[in-house]
Amino acid sequence: MMRELRKVLNWKFWGMMLIFGLLIPWVFKQGGSSVQPYSVIISLFILNSIFSVYAGSFLRKNGSFWYLLIVWPLIFLVSVWLGYVPAIYGYAFAVLYFVLSIFSYTAGQEDDVDIEKQIPIDGGIKDV
């Protein structure tokens, strides 16, 4: 139990969330209006989308609960509330990051066995 909890509480992963959610938008905001169009494309769309996919797959691989997926978009929303990212598209990007992390969290689960369709063997197999 402690080992699994230690995997989820990986300080590098949570630090990367702070870097991608707060530090990178702040750096692009400090760059001025000449850097602003590139920050939307490079930082907000490409880098953070890739990190969203990584976050979902990291949490799935470590057996985390699904509700931890909301932490990454919430950290990004802090940068919107602080004014690092314009609110006009900041909220849409937060939703996009949440959806991407859900997709990567649930990817590959299409072939899982359906428990409802299995034959119960509590009393043994009697009629098949």
One Martini backbone bead per residue (centre of mass of N, CA, C, O) as a GRO file, in nm:
protein
  128
    1MET     BB    1   0.059   0.062  -0.023
    2MET     BB    2   0.300   0.260   0.011
    3ARG     BB    3   0.420   0.218  -0.270
    4GLU     BB    4   0.176   0.325  -0.431
    5LEU     BB    5   0.173   0.605  -0.297
    6ARG     BB    6   0.463   0.683  -0.382
    7LYS     BB    7   0.411   0.687  -0.689
    8VAL     BB    8   0.196   0.919  -0.687
    9LEU     BB    9   0.402   1.106  -0.500
   10ASN     BB   10   0.570   1.219  -0.727
   11TRP     BB   11   0.761   1.502  -0.738
   12LYS     BB   12   0.817   1.529  -1.043
   13PHE     BB   13   0.525   1.528  -1.145
   14TRP     BB   14   0.415   1.768  -0.969
   15GLY     BB   15   0.632   1.968  -1.071
   16MET     BB   16   0.549   1.959  -1.369
   17MET     BB   17   0.273   2.084  -1.323
   18LEU     BB   18   0.382   2.358  -1.227
   19ILE     BB   19   0.546   2.427  -1.476
   20PHE     BB   20   0.313   2.396  -1.697
   21GLY     BB   21   0.090   2.574  -1.536
   22LEU     BB   22   0.280   2.836  -1.435
   23LEU     BB   23   0.568   2.900  -1.550
   24ILE     BB   24   0.530   2.905  -1.860
   25PRO     BB   25   0.305   3.121  -1.873
   26TRP     BB   26   0.473   3.338  -1.731
   27VAL     BB   27   0.705   3.356  -1.934
   28PHE     BB   28   0.527   3.434  -2.182
   29LYS     BB   29   0.413   3.693  -2.051
   30GLN     BB   30   0.700   3.835  -2.020
   31GLY     BB   31   0.761   3.854  -2.340
   32GLY     BB   32   0.511   3.972  -2.464
   33SER     BB   33   0.339   4.043  -2.764
   34SER     BB   34   0.544   3.893  -2.961
   35VAL     BB   35   0.505   3.601  -2.805
   36GLN     BB   36   0.199   3.527  -2.773
   37PRO     BB   37   0.127   3.352  -3.028
   38TYR     BB   38   0.343   3.131  -2.960
   39SER     BB   39   0.236   3.047  -2.680
   40VAL     BB   40  -0.023   2.917  -2.773
   41ILE     BB   41   0.102   2.701  -2.953
   42ILE     BB   42   0.336   2.584  -2.783
   43SER     BB   43   0.234   2.577  -2.487
   44LEU     BB   44  -0.083   2.534  -2.477
   45PHE     BB   45  -0.105   2.315  -2.704
   46ILE     BB   46   0.144   2.124  -2.723
   47LEU     BB   47   0.280   2.083  -2.442
   48ASN     BB   48   0.016   2.051  -2.264
   49SER     BB   49  -0.104   1.817  -2.426
   50ILE     BB   50   0.125   1.620  -2.381
   51PHE     BB   51   0.109   1.633  -2.070
   52SER     BB   52  -0.181   1.524  -2.048
   53VAL     BB   53  -0.118   1.246  -2.159
   54TYR     BB   54   0.098   1.180  -1.950
   55ALA     BB   55  -0.075   1.210  -1.695
   56GLY     BB   56  -0.282   0.988  -1.759
   57SER     BB   57  -0.072   0.755  -1.795
   58PHE     BB   58   0.064   0.780  -1.519
   59LEU     BB   59  -0.188   0.730  -1.341
   60ARG     BB   60  -0.255   0.452  -1.461
   61LYS     BB   61   0.020   0.306  -1.418
   62ASN     BB   62  -0.004   0.372  -1.087
   63GLY     BB   63  -0.308   0.335  -0.987
   64SER     BB   64  -0.487   0.573  -0.985
   65PHE     BB   65  -0.721   0.783  -0.932
   66TRP     BB   66  -0.934   0.957  -1.140
   67TYR     BB   67  -0.957   1.232  -0.967
   68LEU     BB   68  -0.653   1.328  -1.033
   69LEU     BB   69  -0.710   1.457  -1.320
   70ILE     BB   70  -0.803   1.751  -1.208
   71VAL     BB   71  -0.538   1.883  -1.113
   72TRP     BB   72  -0.408   1.991  -1.372
   73PRO     BB   73  -0.636   2.191  -1.461
   74LEU     BB   74  -0.631   2.351  -1.192
   75ILE     BB   75  -0.344   2.460  -1.219
   76PHE     BB   76  -0.404   2.610  -1.482
   77LEU     BB   77  -0.634   2.792  -1.363
   78VAL     BB   78  -0.448   2.960  -1.188
   79SER     BB   79  -0.314   3.106  -1.431
   80VAL     BB   80  -0.576   3.238  -1.518
   81TRP     BB   81  -0.639   3.390  -1.248
   82LEU     BB   82  -0.347   3.542  -1.260
   83GLY     BB   83  -0.310   3.626  -1.587
   84TYR     BB   84  -0.122   3.447  -1.782
   85VAL     BB   85  -0.398   3.366  -1.911
   86PRO     BB   86  -0.644   3.414  -2.106
   87ALA     BB   87  -0.982   3.360  -2.045
   88ILE     BB   88  -1.100   3.314  -2.331
   89TYR     BB   89  -0.900   3.031  -2.354
   90GLY     BB   90  -0.826   2.897  -2.078
   91TYR     BB   91  -1.080   2.725  -2.020
   92ALA     BB   92  -1.063   2.552  -2.276
   93PHE     BB   93  -0.785   2.428  -2.213
   94ALA     BB   94  -0.869   2.288  -1.950
   95VAL     BB   95  -1.071   2.098  -2.085
   96LEU     BB   96  -0.876   1.970  -2.283
   97TYR     BB   97  -0.684   1.848  -2.068
   98PHE     BB   98  -0.897   1.670  -1.934
   99VAL     BB   99  -0.974   1.502  -2.183
  100LEU     BB  100  -0.691   1.395  -2.252
  101SER     BB  101  -0.644   1.253  -1.977
  102ILE     BB  102  -0.884   1.062  -1.999
  103PHE     BB  103  -0.802   0.918  -2.260
  104SER     BB  104  -0.523   0.816  -2.148
  105TYR     BB  105  -0.643   0.665  -1.899
  106THR     BB  106  -0.855   0.475  -2.088
  107ALA     BB  107  -0.657   0.352  -2.259
  108GLY     BB  108  -0.690   0.003  -2.327
  109GLN     BB  109  -0.994  -0.077  -2.192
  110GLU     BB  110  -1.166  -0.230  -2.417
  111ASP     BB  111  -1.054  -0.543  -2.336
  112ASP     BB  112  -1.198  -0.577  -2.091
  113VAL     BB  113  -1.354  -0.762  -1.868
  114ASP     BB  114  -1.679  -0.841  -1.807
  115ILE     BB  115  -1.824  -0.907  -1.508
  116GLU     BB  116  -2.131  -0.950  -1.583
  117LYS     BB  117  -2.058  -1.198  -1.800
  118GLN     BB  118  -1.985  -1.380  -1.582
  119ILE     BB  119  -1.961  -1.674  -1.411
  120PRO     BB  120  -2.064  -1.775  -1.121
  121ILE     BB  121  -1.875  -1.963  -0.838
  122ASP     BB  122  -1.988  -1.984  -0.546
  123GLY     BB  123  -2.154  -2.278  -0.591
  124GLY     BB  124  -2.066  -2.349  -0.848
  125ILE     BB  125  -2.094  -2.535  -1.134
  126LYS     BB  126  -2.411  -2.631  -1.271
  127ASP     BB  127  -2.517  -2.435  -1.509
  128VAL     BB  128  -2.423  -2.397  -1.867
   0.00000   0.00000   0.00000
